[in-house]
Amino acid sequence: MRLYYSPQTRSGRTFWLLEEIGAPYDTTKLEGDSRRGDEHRQRHPLGRVPVIEEEGGYVFESGAIALHLADLHPEAGLIGPAGSHQRALAYQWAFFAVTELEPRSGQIRMNRESNPEAAAAASEQWRAAAQAVEDALGDGEYLIDGSFSVADVILGAVIAAGKRFDLLEGLPRVAAYIDRLESRPAYVQGMEKAGQ
Ligand SMILES: N[C@@H](CCC(=O)N[C@@H](CS)C(=O)NCC(=O)O)C(=O)O
């Protein structure tokens, strides 16, 4: 298993998960224009990171990579069996993270200087989605049955933007959830290895 990554990118979430799993992996750091070269475009058609390389070939999209890594390491106990309700919830929160939360964060980042109204509208939408997470957490520590899972890596990495953008007022469970995730040793180690 090899991870192609660049510092300060979504690669951090893949490092985090790999550290949670604890199996060995190799890395290749891509800096500057090397992502846009022909060599990397064979790994990812748009020249993005993260990408993993395994025996069968390359896989891109950080959410897909995370679900696949959880499948490859059932001993880590990060995903329910195929067809189980726990697995359906992992898919649910993974897609929720990348469709309901992450695009809003991108809009906030893009517009907050140049178009405050658009940023405010995106912030409202982000907070409505985060409220769903607040409600789902209830008194539990993690999203699915209160136990740490791959869904927490995917959604946790995305919802943490709420802290940077100061959107967590009135969302105490989400705020505590982000702190809980960010104090996990694998998170700390993963981010260090990712260079972020
Ligand atoms: N949806 C993709 C997004 C990947 C992505 O946009 N990666 C950025 C870094 S966070 C990238 O490689 N950008 C380089 C570029 O566009 O040149 C995922 O989650 O993996």
mmCIF file of C-alpha atoms and ligand atoms in Angstrom:
data_model
loop_
_atom_site.group_PDB
_atom_site.id
_atom_site.type_symbol
_atom_site.label_atom_id
_atom_site.label_comp_id
_atom_site.label_asym_id
_atom_site.label_seq_id
_atom_site.Cartn_x
_atom_site.Cartn_y
_atom_site.Cartn_z
ATOM 1 C CA MET A 1 0.000 0.000 0.000
ATOM 2 C CA ARG A 2 1.413 3.374 -1.008
ATOM 3 C CA LEU A 3 -0.126 6.768 -0.317
ATOM 4 C CA TYR A 4 0.586 9.646 -2.708
ATOM 5 C CA TYR A 5 0.099 12.868 -0.798
ATOM 6 C CA SER A 6 0.861 16.545 -0.453
ATOM 7 C CA PRO A 7 1.096 18.442 2.842
ATOM 8 C CA GLN A 8 -1.825 20.693 3.892
ATOM 9 C CA THR A 9 -4.385 18.792 1.820
ATOM 10 C CA ARG A 10 -7.111 16.176 2.221
ATOM 11 C CA SER A 11 -4.257 13.648 2.406
ATOM 12 C CA GLY A 12 -4.246 14.248 6.178
ATOM 13 C CA ARG A 13 -7.451 12.254 6.624
ATOM 14 C CA THR A 14 -5.919 9.242 4.843
ATOM 15 C CA PHE A 15 -2.829 9.382 7.069
ATOM 16 C CA TRP A 16 -5.129 9.594 10.102
ATOM 17 C CA LEU A 17 -7.057 6.487 9.074
ATOM 18 C CA LEU A 18 -3.883 4.568 8.237
ATOM 19 C CA GLU A 19 -2.573 5.376 11.719
ATOM 20 C CA GLU A 20 -5.872 4.223 13.259
ATOM 21 C CA ILE A 21 -5.492 0.932 11.370
ATOM 22 C CA GLY A 22 -1.853 0.534 12.341
ATOM 23 C CA ALA A 23 -0.765 -1.535 9.301
ATOM 24 C CA PRO A 24 2.460 -0.549 7.488
ATOM 25 C CA TYR A 25 2.275 1.736 4.461
ATOM 26 C CA ASP A 26 4.644 3.599 2.167
ATOM 27 C CA THR A 27 4.296 7.199 1.103
ATOM 28 C CA THR A 28 5.290 9.399 -1.809
ATOM 29 C CA LYS A 29 5.176 13.152 -1.293
ATOM 30 C CA LEU A 30 4.169 15.254 -4.271
ATOM 31 C CA GLU A 31 5.162 18.878 -4.172
ATOM 32 C CA GLY A 32 4.586 21.868 -6.387
ATOM 33 C CA ASP A 33 3.800 21.082 -9.994
ATOM 34 C CA SER A 34 4.528 17.358 -9.701
ATOM 35 C CA ARG A 35 0.799 16.710 -9.124
ATOM 36 C CA ARG A 36 0.004 18.172 -12.520
ATOM 37 C CA GLY A 37 2.573 16.156 -14.457
ATOM 38 C CA ASP A 38 1.724 13.205 -16.706
ATOM 39 C CA GLU A 39 3.059 10.712 -14.174
ATOM 40 C CA HIS A 40 0.586 11.735 -11.466
ATOM 41 C CA ARG A 41 -2.271 12.167 -13.949
ATOM 42 C CA GLN A 42 -2.018 8.451 -14.573
ATOM 43 C CA ARG A 43 -2.832 8.002 -10.900
ATOM 44 C CA HIS A 44 -5.536 10.695 -10.748
ATOM 45 C CA PRO A 45 -7.025 12.162 -13.950
ATOM 46 C CA LEU A 46 -7.286 15.635 -12.379
ATOM 47 C CA GLY A 47 -3.862 15.505 -10.751
ATOM 48 C CA ARG A 48 -5.213 15.562 -7.191
ATOM 49 C CA VAL A 49 -4.330 13.907 -3.890
ATOM 50 C CA PRO A 50 -4.791 11.683 -1.982
ATOM 51 C CA VAL A 51 -4.305 8.586 -4.132
ATOM 52 C CA ILE A 52 -3.452 5.117 -2.885
ATOM 53 C CA GLU A 53 -1.721 2.399 -4.845
ATOM 54 C CA GLU A 54 -2.471 -1.226 -4.142
ATOM 55 C CA GLU A 55 -1.885 -4.467 -5.993
ATOM 56 C CA GLY A 56 -4.847 -3.970 -8.340
ATOM 57 C CA GLY A 57 -4.021 -0.344 -9.210
ATOM 58 C CA TYR A 58 -4.783 3.182 -7.985
ATOM 59 C CA VAL A 59 -7.760 4.496 -5.991
ATOM 60 C CA PHE A 60 -8.625 8.185 -5.580
ATOM 61 C CA GLU A 61 -11.322 10.140 -3.635
ATOM 62 C CA SER A 62 -10.503 10.335 0.064
ATOM 63 C CA GLY A 63 -13.939 9.001 1.142
ATOM 64 C CA ALA A 64 -13.721 5.972 -1.143
ATOM 65 C CA ILE A 65 -10.143 5.347 -0.007
ATOM 66 C CA ALA A 66 -11.236 5.446 3.643
ATOM 67 C CA LEU A 67 -14.132 2.997 3.155
ATOM 68 C CA HIS A 68 -11.867 0.673 1.191
ATOM 69 C CA LEU A 69 -9.083 0.777 3.800
ATOM 70 C CA ALA A 70 -11.635 -0.032 6.518
ATOM 71 C CA ASP A 71 -12.763 -3.032 4.434
ATOM 72 C CA LEU A 72 -9.190 -4.193 3.910
ATOM 73 C CA HIS A 73 -8.588 -4.241 7.660
ATOM 74 C CA PRO A 74 -11.599 -5.834 9.363
ATOM 75 C CA GLU A 75 -9.367 -6.487 12.386
ATOM 76 C CA ALA A 76 -9.402 -2.717 13.028
ATOM 77 C CA GLY A 77 -13.194 -2.881 13.545
ATOM 78 C CA LEU A 78 -13.860 0.401 11.723
ATOM 79 C CA ILE A 79 -16.796 -0.689 9.540
ATOM 80 C CA GLY A 80 -19.781 -3.038 9.915
ATOM 81 C CA PRO A 81 -20.185 -6.185 7.807
ATOM 82 C CA ALA A 82 -21.425 -5.772 4.197
ATOM 83 C CA GLY A 83 -25.194 -5.413 4.220
ATOM 84 C CA SER A 84 -25.428 -4.527 7.914
ATOM 85 C CA HIS A 85 -27.193 -1.427 9.214
ATOM 86 C CA GLN A 86 -23.892 -0.221 10.714
ATOM 87 C CA ARG A 87 -22.336 -0.292 7.247
ATOM 88 C CA ALA A 88 -25.297 1.570 5.764
ATOM 89 C CA LEU A 89 -24.747 4.271 8.382
ATOM 90 C CA ALA A 90 -21.055 4.458 7.443
ATOM 91 C CA TYR A 91 -22.079 5.105 3.822
ATOM 92 C CA GLN A 92 -24.735 7.563 4.980
ATOM 93 C CA TRP A 93 -22.351 9.721 7.026
ATOM 94 C CA ALA A 94 -19.572 9.490 4.458
ATOM 95 C CA PHE A 95 -21.855 10.829 1.716
ATOM 96 C CA PHE A 96 -23.410 13.358 4.071
ATOM 97 C CA ALA A 97 -19.939 14.713 4.834
ATOM 98 C CA VAL A 98 -18.882 15.137 1.223
ATOM 99 C CA THR A 99 -22.225 16.331 -0.184
ATOM 100 C CA GLU A 100 -23.871 18.364 2.597
ATOM 101 C CA LEU A 101 -20.912 19.751 4.561
ATOM 102 C CA GLU A 102 -17.748 19.852 2.449
ATOM 103 C CA PRO A 103 -19.151 21.840 -0.500
ATOM 104 C CA ARG A 104 -20.520 24.457 1.928
ATOM 105 C CA SER A 105 -17.078 24.786 3.556
ATOM 106 C CA GLY A 106 -15.611 25.360 0.098
ATOM 107 C CA GLN A 107 -18.163 28.091 -0.603
ATOM 108 C CA ILE A 108 -17.436 29.772 2.732
ATOM 109 C CA ARG A 109 -13.677 29.691 2.074
ATOM 110 C CA MET A 110 -14.084 31.013 -1.456
ATOM 111 C CA ASN A 111 -16.531 33.823 -0.630
ATOM 112 C CA ARG A 112 -15.730 35.059 2.841
ATOM 113 C CA GLU A 113 -13.519 37.950 1.621
ATOM 114 C CA SER A 114 -15.133 38.767 -1.696
ATOM 115 C CA ASN A 115 -18.833 37.969 -1.192
ATOM 116 C CA PRO A 116 -19.875 37.978 2.480
ATOM 117 C CA GLU A 117 -23.542 37.419 1.618
ATOM 118 C CA ALA A 118 -22.790 34.206 -0.259
ATOM 119 C CA ALA A 119 -20.504 33.132 2.603
ATOM 120 C CA ALA A 120 -23.285 33.807 5.130
ATOM 121 C CA ALA A 121 -25.788 31.753 3.104
ATOM 122 C CA ALA A 122 -23.326 28.867 2.877
ATOM 123 C CA SER A 123 -22.652 29.161 6.626
ATOM 124 C CA GLU A 124 -26.370 28.796 7.337
ATOM 125 C CA GLN A 125 -26.550 25.684 5.173
ATOM 126 C CA TRP A 126 -23.413 24.310 6.840
ATOM 127 C CA ARG A 127 -24.918 24.895 10.293
ATOM 128 C CA ALA A 128 -28.182 23.158 9.338
ATOM 129 C CA ALA A 129 -26.180 20.087 8.262
ATOM 130 C CA ALA A 130 -24.018 20.276 11.407
ATOM 131 C CA GLN A 131 -27.197 20.414 13.504
ATOM 132 C CA ALA A 132 -28.116 17.006 12.068
ATOM 133 C CA VAL A 133 -24.771 15.709 13.312
ATOM 134 C CA GLU A 134 -25.344 17.365 16.698
ATOM 135 C CA ASP A 135 -28.679 15.516 16.980
ATOM 136 C CA ALA A 136 -27.274 12.205 15.762
ATOM 137 C CA LEU A 137 -24.436 12.290 18.294
ATOM 138 C CA GLY A 138 -26.874 12.532 21.195
ATOM 139 C CA ASP A 139 -25.021 11.480 24.318
ATOM 140 C CA GLY A 140 -22.660 9.210 22.348
ATOM 141 C CA GLU A 141 -18.985 9.864 21.722
ATOM 142 C CA TYR A 142 -19.021 8.831 18.074
ATOM 143 C CA LEU A 143 -21.505 8.658 15.194
ATOM 144 C CA ILE A 144 -22.404 4.989 14.873
ATOM 145 C CA ASP A 145 -23.541 3.175 18.032
ATOM 146 C CA GLY A 146 -21.246 5.452 20.047
ATOM 147 C CA SER A 147 -18.155 3.553 18.785
ATOM 148 C CA PHE A 148 -15.327 4.999 16.728
ATOM 149 C CA SER A 149 -15.577 4.044 13.031
ATOM 150 C CA VAL A 150 -14.419 5.038 9.574
ATOM 151 C CA ALA A 151 -17.440 7.378 9.412
ATOM 152 C CA ASP A 152 -15.865 9.485 12.166
ATOM 153 C CA VAL A 153 -12.675 9.904 10.133
ATOM 154 C CA ILE A 154 -14.524 10.940 6.979
ATOM 155 C CA LEU A 155 -17.084 13.204 8.635
ATOM 156 C CA GLY A 156 -14.740 14.347 11.409
ATOM 157 C CA ALA A 157 -12.119 15.557 8.941
ATOM 158 C CA VAL A 158 -14.793 17.560 7.115
ATOM 159 C CA ILE A 159 -16.787 18.982 10.020
ATOM 160 C CA ALA A 160 -13.592 20.269 11.673
ATOM 161 C CA ALA A 161 -13.785 23.183 9.225
ATOM 162 C CA GLY A 162 -16.549 24.534 11.481
ATOM 163 C CA LYS A 163 -13.923 25.283 14.106
ATOM 164 C CA ARG A 164 -11.715 27.209 11.671
ATOM 165 C CA PHE A 165 -14.707 29.178 10.374
ATOM 166 C CA ASP A 166 -16.117 29.810 13.854
ATOM 167 C CA LEU A 167 -19.455 28.141 13.101
ATOM 168 C CA LEU A 168 -19.851 26.005 16.225
ATOM 169 C CA GLU A 169 -21.884 28.303 18.442
ATOM 170 C CA GLY A 170 -24.911 26.363 19.719
ATOM 171 C CA LEU A 171 -23.383 23.058 18.589
ATOM 172 C CA PRO A 172 -21.685 21.863 21.811
ATOM 173 C CA ARG A 173 -21.748 18.161 20.950
ATOM 174 C CA VAL A 174 -20.154 18.787 17.566
ATOM 175 C CA ALA A 175 -17.512 21.006 19.196
ATOM 176 C CA ALA A 176 -16.712 18.308 21.776
ATOM 177 C CA TYR A 177 -16.749 15.631 19.044
ATOM 178 C CA ILE A 178 -14.132 17.533 17.002
ATOM 179 C CA ASP A 179 -11.946 17.963 20.107
ATOM 180 C CA ARG A 180 -12.362 14.268 20.932
ATOM 181 C CA LEU A 181 -11.326 13.244 17.418
ATOM 182 C CA GLU A 182 -8.405 15.643 17.282
ATOM 183 C CA SER A 183 -7.019 14.324 20.567
ATOM 184 C CA ARG A 184 -6.853 10.733 19.322
ATOM 185 C CA PRO A 185 -3.204 9.624 19.130
ATOM 186 C CA ALA A 186 -3.688 8.351 15.554
ATOM 187 C CA TYR A 187 -5.040 11.764 14.517
ATOM 188 C CA VAL A 188 -2.058 13.567 16.024
ATOM 189 C CA GLN A 189 0.415 11.130 14.488
ATOM 190 C CA GLY A 190 -1.356 11.113 11.128
ATOM 191 C CA MET A 191 -1.387 14.896 10.850
ATOM 192 C CA GLU A 192 2.266 15.058 11.811
ATOM 193 C CA LYS A 193 3.170 12.561 9.101
ATOM 194 C CA ALA A 194 0.965 14.437 6.624
ATOM 195 C CA GLY A 195 2.865 17.635 7.374
ATOM 196 C CA GLN A 196 -0.118 19.582 8.650
HETATM 197 N N1 LIG B 1 -12.922 14.941 -3.575
HETATM 198 C C1 LIG B 1 -11.500 14.743 -3.570
HETATM 199 C C2 LIG B 1 -10.822 16.083 -3.578
HETATM 200 C C3 LIG B 1 -9.342 15.972 -3.816
HETATM 201 C C4 LIG B 1 -8.718 17.347 -3.885
HETATM 202 O O1 LIG B 1 -9.347 18.351 -4.291
HETATM 203 N N2 LIG B 1 -7.445 17.425 -3.521
HETATM 204 C C5 LIG B 1 -6.751 18.688 -3.560
HETATM 205 C C6 LIG B 1 -5.995 18.900 -2.266
HETATM 206 S S1 LIG B 1 -7.027 18.983 -0.870
HETATM 207 C C7 LIG B 1 -5.726 18.648 -4.668
HETATM 208 O O2 LIG B 1 -5.092 17.652 -4.905
HETATM 209 N N3 LIG B 1 -5.549 19.772 -5.346
HETATM 210 C C8 LIG B 1 -4.488 19.861 -6.290
HETATM 211 C C9 LIG B 1 -4.856 20.524 -7.525
HETATM 212 O O3 LIG B 1 -6.051 20.720 -7.761
HETATM 213 O O4 LIG B 1 -3.926 20.833 -8.256
HETATM 214 C C10 LIG B 1 -11.096 13.905 -2.349
HETATM 215 O O5 LIG B 1 -11.793 13.971 -1.323
HETATM 216 O O6 LIG B 1 -10.097 13.174 -2.435
#
